Short mmCIF file of C-alpha atoms and ligand atoms in Angstrom, two decimals:
data_model
loop_
_atom_site.label_atom_id
_atom_site.label_comp_id
_atom_site.label_asym_id
_atom_site.label_seq_id
_atom_site.Cartn_x
_atom_site.Cartn_y
_atom_site.Cartn_z
CA MET A 1147 -176.39 -57.06 140.53
CA ASN A 1148 -178.36 -54.18 142.07
CA HIS A 1149 -180.05 -51.45 140.09
CA HIS A 1150 -177.26 -48.97 140.78
CA THR A 1151 -174.58 -51.18 139.25
CA MET A 1152 -176.69 -51.95 136.21
CA SER A 1153 -177.38 -48.33 135.36
CA ALA A 1154 -173.66 -47.57 135.46
CA VAL A 1155 -173.07 -49.93 132.54
CA ALA A 1156 -173.82 -48.24 129.23
CA ALA A 1157 -176.18 -50.19 127.01
CA THR A 1158 -174.83 -51.67 123.81
CA LYS A 1159 -176.03 -50.12 120.57
CA ASP A 1160 -177.95 -52.47 118.28
CA LEU A 1161 -176.44 -53.22 114.91
CA VAL A 1162 -179.24 -52.30 112.49
CA GLY A 1163 -177.64 -53.64 109.35
CA VAL A 1164 -174.51 -54.16 107.27
CA TYR A 1165 -174.58 -52.79 103.72
CA GLN A 1166 -172.43 -52.99 100.62
CA ALA A 1167 -171.96 -50.23 98.05
CA GLY A 1168 -175.19 -49.09 96.40
CA SER A 1169 -173.35 -48.21 93.18
CA GLN A 1170 -169.93 -47.93 91.63
CA HIS A 1171 -169.22 -45.04 89.28
CA MET A 1172 -166.72 -42.41 88.16
CA VAL A 1173 -166.86 -38.91 89.61
CA GLY A 1174 -165.49 -36.73 86.83
CA ASP A 1175 -162.70 -38.57 84.99
CA GLY A 1176 -160.43 -39.20 87.97
CA PHE A 1177 -162.35 -40.55 90.93
CA PRO A 1178 -163.67 -44.12 90.76
CA VAL A 1179 -165.98 -44.40 93.79
CA ARG A 1180 -168.15 -46.89 95.57
CA ASN A 1181 -171.16 -45.06 96.96
CA MET A 1182 -172.18 -46.15 100.47
CA ILE A 1183 -174.53 -43.32 101.54
CA PRO A 1184 -177.21 -42.77 100.30
CA GLY A 1185 -177.18 -46.29 99.04
CA ALA A 1186 -178.57 -49.74 99.42
CA GLY A 1187 -180.32 -49.50 102.80
CA VAL A 1188 -178.59 -46.40 104.12
CA ASP A 1189 -180.31 -43.09 103.54
CA GLU A 1190 -181.65 -40.31 105.73
CA GLN A 1191 -181.50 -42.48 108.85
CA LEU A 1192 -177.82 -41.48 108.97
CA SER A 1193 -178.48 -37.71 109.21
CA PRO A 1194 -176.45 -35.46 109.34
CA PHE A 1195 -174.35 -37.57 106.94
CA LEU A 1196 -175.74 -37.18 103.42
CA LEU A 1197 -173.22 -39.03 101.29
CA LEU A 1198 -170.21 -41.29 101.65
CA ASP A 1199 -168.17 -42.11 98.55
CA TYR A 1200 -165.23 -44.50 98.91
CA LEU A 1201 -162.60 -43.44 96.36
CA GLY A 1202 -160.40 -46.25 95.06
CA PRO A 1203 -158.09 -47.72 96.12
CA GLU A 1204 -156.90 -47.48 92.53
CA GLN A 1205 -153.46 -47.42 90.95
CA PHE A 1206 -153.14 -44.65 88.34
CA PRO A 1207 -150.44 -44.77 85.65
CA PRO A 1208 -148.30 -41.64 85.15
CA THR A 1209 -150.03 -38.96 83.09
CA ASN A 1210 -149.73 -35.31 82.15
CA ARG A 1211 -153.52 -35.00 82.05
CA ARG A 1212 -155.33 -33.29 84.96
CA LEU A 1213 -157.78 -35.99 86.02
CA GLY A 1214 -160.57 -35.21 88.43
CA VAL A 1215 -163.67 -33.02 88.56
CA GLY A 1216 -163.64 -29.59 86.97
CA GLU A 1217 -165.46 -26.48 88.13
CA HIS A 1218 -168.73 -27.34 89.92
CA PRO A 1219 -170.86 -25.82 92.70
CA HIS A 1220 -172.09 -26.86 96.14
CA ARG A 1221 -174.62 -25.21 98.47
CA GLY A 1222 -176.21 -26.07 101.81
CA PHE A 1223 -173.75 -28.57 103.33
CA GLU A 1224 -170.09 -29.47 103.90
CA THR A 1225 -167.78 -31.74 101.90
CA VAL A 1226 -165.17 -33.61 103.93
CA THR A 1227 -162.35 -35.27 101.99
CA ILE A 1228 -160.15 -37.74 103.86
CA MET A 1229 -157.01 -38.98 102.09
CA TYR A 1230 -155.36 -42.35 102.71
CA HIS A 1231 -153.13 -42.58 99.61
CA GLY A 1232 -152.22 -40.16 96.85
CA LYS A 1233 -152.79 -36.43 96.61
CA VAL A 1234 -155.72 -34.28 95.56
CA ALA A 1235 -155.52 -30.58 94.69
CA HIS A 1236 -158.41 -28.25 95.36
CA ARG A 1237 -159.14 -24.70 94.22
CA ASP A 1238 -162.30 -22.69 94.90
CA SER A 1239 -164.16 -19.46 94.19
CA THR A 1240 -163.26 -17.92 97.56
CA GLY A 1241 -159.61 -17.97 96.49
CA SER A 1242 -158.77 -20.88 98.78
CA GLY A 1243 -156.87 -23.85 97.53
CA GLY A 1244 -154.39 -26.46 98.51
CA VAL A 1245 -153.21 -30.01 98.31
CA ILE A 1246 -154.18 -32.81 100.66
CA GLY A 1247 -152.21 -36.03 100.93
CA PRO A 1248 -152.15 -39.16 103.08
CA GLY A 1249 -153.54 -38.50 106.57
CA ASP A 1250 -154.86 -35.05 105.68
CA VAL A 1251 -158.49 -33.95 105.77
CA GLN A 1252 -160.14 -31.08 103.91
CA TRP A 1253 -163.31 -29.86 105.61
CA MET A 1254 -165.04 -27.49 103.18
CA THR A 1255 -168.15 -25.65 104.28
CA ALA A 1256 -169.98 -24.80 101.07
CA ALA A 1257 -172.87 -23.15 102.98
CA SER A 1258 -174.28 -20.29 100.82
CA GLY A 1259 -172.34 -21.49 97.82
CA ILE A 1260 -168.94 -22.30 96.49
CA VAL A 1261 -167.55 -23.28 93.12
CA HIS A 1262 -164.52 -25.54 93.13
CA GLU A 1263 -162.45 -28.11 91.28
CA GLU A 1264 -160.96 -31.32 92.68
CA LEU A 1265 -158.08 -32.80 90.68
CA HIS A 1266 -155.25 -35.27 91.06
CA GLU A 1267 -152.31 -33.18 92.28
CA LYS A 1268 -149.92 -32.40 89.41
CA GLU A 1269 -146.75 -34.18 90.62
CA PHE A 1270 -148.74 -37.16 91.92
CA ALA A 1271 -150.37 -37.46 88.49
CA GLU A 1272 -147.02 -37.21 86.68
CA GLN A 1273 -145.49 -39.95 88.83
CA GLY A 1274 -148.63 -42.08 89.02
CA GLY A 1275 -149.56 -44.02 92.11
CA LEU A 1276 -152.19 -45.32 94.44
CA LEU A 1277 -155.19 -43.11 95.17
CA GLU A 1278 -157.50 -43.86 98.09
CA GLY A 1279 -159.82 -41.57 100.02
CA ILE A 1280 -163.28 -40.86 101.27
CA GLN A 1281 -165.61 -38.00 100.54
CA LEU A 1282 -168.29 -37.42 103.10
CA TRP A 1283 -171.09 -34.85 102.83
CA VAL A 1284 -172.29 -33.45 106.15
CA ASN A 1285 -175.59 -31.56 106.19
CA LEU A 1286 -175.88 -28.10 107.70
CA PRO A 1287 -178.73 -27.07 109.98
CA LYS A 1288 -181.16 -24.67 108.25
CA ALA A 1289 -179.77 -21.78 110.31
CA PHE A 1290 -176.31 -22.19 108.68
CA LYS A 1291 -177.12 -23.20 105.10
CA MET A 1292 -176.71 -19.64 103.84
CA SER A 1293 -173.77 -18.64 106.02
CA ALA A 1294 -170.40 -17.73 104.49
CA PRO A 1295 -168.32 -20.55 102.99
CA ARG A 1296 -165.15 -21.58 104.76
CA TYR A 1297 -162.38 -24.06 104.33
CA GLN A 1298 -160.45 -26.03 106.98
CA THR A 1299 -157.30 -27.88 105.99
CA LEU A 1300 -156.57 -30.39 108.73
CA VAL A 1301 -153.13 -31.79 108.01
CA ASN A 1302 -152.02 -35.12 109.42
CA ASP A 1303 -150.00 -33.48 112.22
CA ASP A 1304 -153.04 -31.44 113.39
CA ILE A 1305 -155.10 -34.58 113.99
CA PRO A 1306 -154.45 -36.10 117.44
CA THR A 1307 -153.79 -39.82 117.71
CA VAL A 1308 -154.97 -41.84 120.71
CA ASP A 1309 -153.07 -45.06 121.46
CA LEU A 1310 -155.70 -47.71 122.21
CA GLY A 1311 -153.32 -49.51 124.55
CA GLY A 1312 -152.12 -53.10 124.68
CA GLY A 1313 -150.94 -52.97 121.08
CA ALA A 1314 -154.56 -52.81 119.87
CA GLY A 1315 -153.90 -49.92 117.52
CA ARG A 1316 -154.69 -46.25 117.35
CA LEU A 1317 -157.51 -43.82 116.70
CA ARG A 1318 -157.21 -40.39 115.10
CA VAL A 1319 -159.80 -37.86 116.22
CA ILE A 1320 -160.79 -35.79 113.17
CA ALA A 1321 -163.89 -34.23 114.74
CA GLY A 1322 -165.58 -34.44 118.12
CA GLU A 1323 -163.98 -36.23 121.01
CA PHE A 1324 -162.61 -39.63 122.01
CA ARG A 1325 -161.52 -40.46 125.60
CA GLY A 1326 -161.20 -36.73 126.34
CA ILE A 1327 -159.12 -35.93 123.26
CA LYS A 1328 -160.72 -33.39 120.92
CA GLY A 1329 -160.42 -33.32 117.15
CA PRO A 1330 -159.54 -30.11 115.26
CA ALA A 1331 -162.54 -29.86 112.90
CA LYS A 1332 -165.04 -27.12 113.65
CA THR A 1333 -168.56 -28.37 112.94
CA PHE A 1334 -172.04 -26.77 112.91
CA SER A 1335 -173.76 -29.67 114.67
CA PRO A 1336 -172.27 -32.28 117.03
CA VAL A 1337 -170.23 -34.81 115.02
CA HIS A 1338 -167.66 -37.43 115.99
CA LEU A 1339 -165.42 -38.61 113.15
CA TYR A 1340 -162.56 -41.04 113.80
CA ASP A 1341 -159.92 -42.78 111.69
CA LEU A 1342 -159.48 -46.09 113.55
CA ARG A 1343 -156.66 -48.59 112.94
CA LEU A 1344 -157.28 -51.84 114.81
CA LYS A 1345 -154.74 -54.68 114.82
CA ALA A 1346 -155.69 -58.28 114.01
CA GLY A 1347 -156.65 -60.22 117.15
CA HIS A 1348 -157.30 -57.07 119.17
CA HIS A 1349 -160.48 -55.33 120.22
CA THR A 1350 -161.61 -51.92 121.40
CA GLU A 1351 -164.75 -50.25 122.67
CA LEU A 1352 -166.32 -47.06 121.45
CA SER A 1353 -168.82 -44.94 123.30
CA LEU A 1354 -171.05 -43.09 120.84
CA PRO A 1355 -173.82 -40.86 122.18
CA GLU A 1356 -177.33 -42.18 122.65
CA GLY A 1357 -179.63 -40.41 120.18
CA PHE A 1358 -176.89 -39.87 117.59
CA ASN A 1359 -176.85 -41.67 114.25
CA SER A 1360 -173.73 -43.82 114.07
CA ALA A 1361 -171.98 -46.09 111.60
CA ILE A 1362 -168.63 -47.69 110.86
CA PHE A 1363 -167.22 -48.01 107.38
CA VAL A 1364 -164.52 -50.68 106.96
CA LEU A 1365 -161.96 -49.69 104.30
CA HIS A 1366 -159.69 -52.66 104.94
CA GLY A 1367 -159.74 -55.80 107.04
CA GLN A 1368 -162.65 -57.28 108.91
CA VAL A 1369 -164.19 -56.66 112.33
CA ALA A 1370 -166.66 -58.50 114.51
CA VAL A 1371 -169.19 -56.05 115.95
CA ASN A 1372 -170.62 -56.53 119.46
CA GLY A 1373 -169.13 -59.99 119.65
CA SER A 1374 -170.82 -61.44 116.62
CA GLN A 1375 -171.61 -59.94 113.24
CA ALA A 1376 -168.71 -59.57 110.80
CA VAL A 1377 -168.27 -56.36 108.83
CA LYS A 1378 -165.98 -56.82 105.85
CA GLU A 1379 -163.97 -54.61 103.54
CA ALA A 1380 -166.02 -51.90 101.80
CA GLU A 1381 -169.06 -52.51 103.99
CA ILE A 1382 -170.87 -50.01 106.19
CA ALA A 1383 -172.53 -51.02 109.45
CA LEU A 1384 -175.33 -48.87 110.82
CA PHE A 1385 -176.23 -48.68 114.52
CA GLY A 1386 -179.45 -47.81 116.31
CA GLN A 1387 -179.77 -44.56 118.28
CA ARG A 1388 -180.33 -46.32 121.62
CA GLY A 1389 -177.41 -47.21 123.85
CA GLU A 1390 -173.82 -46.03 123.62
CA ARG A 1391 -171.45 -48.96 123.56
CA VAL A 1392 -169.99 -50.52 120.41
CA SER A 1393 -167.34 -53.21 120.65
CA LEU A 1394 -165.09 -53.98 117.72
CA ALA A 1395 -162.76 -56.98 117.38
CA ALA A 1396 -160.45 -57.14 114.38
CA THR A 1397 -160.05 -60.49 112.66
CA ASN A 1398 -157.58 -58.85 110.22
CA ASP A 1399 -155.71 -55.55 110.51
CA ALA A 1400 -158.52 -53.09 109.97
CA ILE A 1401 -158.84 -49.48 108.81
CA ILE A 1402 -162.21 -48.11 109.84
CA LEU A 1403 -163.97 -44.76 109.59
CA VAL A 1404 -166.26 -44.15 112.56
CA LEU A 1405 -169.10 -41.65 112.04
CA SER A 1406 -171.53 -40.42 114.67
CA GLY A 1407 -173.67 -37.30 114.57
CA GLU A 1408 -176.67 -35.65 116.12
CA PRO A 1409 -179.54 -35.97 113.63
CA ILE A 1410 -180.67 -32.77 111.93
CA SER A 1411 -184.43 -33.19 112.01
CA GLU A 1412 -185.33 -30.79 109.22
CA PRO A 1413 -186.78 -31.41 105.74
CA ILE A 1414 -184.31 -32.24 102.97
CA ALA A 1415 -184.63 -31.06 99.38
CA ARG A 1416 -181.80 -32.44 97.32
CA TYR A 1417 -180.69 -31.89 93.74
CA GLY A 1418 -177.18 -32.88 92.65
CA PRO A 1419 -174.67 -30.64 94.43
CA PHE A 1420 -177.35 -28.66 96.31
CA VAL A 1421 -178.96 -29.80 99.57
CA MET A 1422 -181.53 -27.40 101.02
CA ASN A 1423 -184.79 -27.62 102.99
CA THR A 1424 -187.35 -26.77 100.29
CA ARG A 1425 -187.82 -27.14 96.54
CA ASP A 1426 -187.95 -23.35 96.16
CA GLU A 1427 -184.52 -23.09 97.76
CA ILE A 1428 -183.19 -25.65 95.26
CA ILE A 1429 -184.58 -23.62 92.35
CA GLN A 1430 -182.95 -20.52 93.85
CA ALA A 1431 -179.63 -22.39 94.17
CA VAL A 1432 -179.69 -23.39 90.49
CA GLU A 1433 -180.52 -19.79 89.49
CA ASP A 1434 -177.80 -18.35 91.72
CA TYR A 1435 -175.22 -20.75 90.31
CA GLN A 1436 -176.22 -20.08 86.71
CA ALA A 1437 -176.13 -16.31 87.32
CA GLY A 1438 -172.59 -16.61 88.69
CA ARG A 1439 -173.59 -15.64 92.22
CA MET A 1440 -171.59 -18.54 93.69
CA GLY A 1441 -168.50 -17.14 92.03
CA HIS A 1442 -165.98 -18.62 89.62
CA LEU A 1443 -162.49 -20.01 89.67
CA SER A 1444 -159.93 -17.38 88.81
MN1 LIG B 1843 -167.05 -31.00 94.96
#
């Protein structure tokens, strides 16, 4: 093999580690989550991704109560909610609101500040059912932390699906690009976010940019990564920045979230629902929230 041929073959990304949930807890009274980021072994090396909570899957009995998380603020980043089962209703201080169900994604840019509630949708709650989703927090570059909040509802039909070919499965492009197909989410730094469904006995290859931080989170099933290491249900696998190629082979039907983003190399000051660059900015965020400057729900 001459040098020319070798350089045409993208290098394989190293698998840095496979991690289980760092903790399991309730968010409000309606969202039982397993926390993957920041968690056992996965922290700021996955910038721009700040948090990944795996919600459920959990079967809820019928109720007339409004389970979930009541009015609370966010500043300095984006919350991305991806639904697999069940329905969640959202309402915020900008007057936006809506319901997301299976296949839908809510991409909320809190930026300078938003106050919102996240609840089980009323009819879903009354009927009861299976709830499963992911909430991801994506950091904002310093230049955008105090920009105006915005809200993108990406319904199932807006998210393009790429057939992997040969019966291997399909990949939905939520953000970024896969094999030339672009996802609908507008982001403030380069991010690829895919919902991958890989059939048992099949494999596929991803090309994730060199220099980006990348991971896969397996919701269901099991995959062998780069021909060897197994990643099981509710585990997150973290890749090194070098190389581009990741090969995945499903040993069972697998549902996988693929995350890849350009690192935001800026200081992080973090306190609960606020993620800024300095401690002074955190103090300001708390003051602004307490003074009502992030608004209220009407
Ligand atoms: Mn929230």
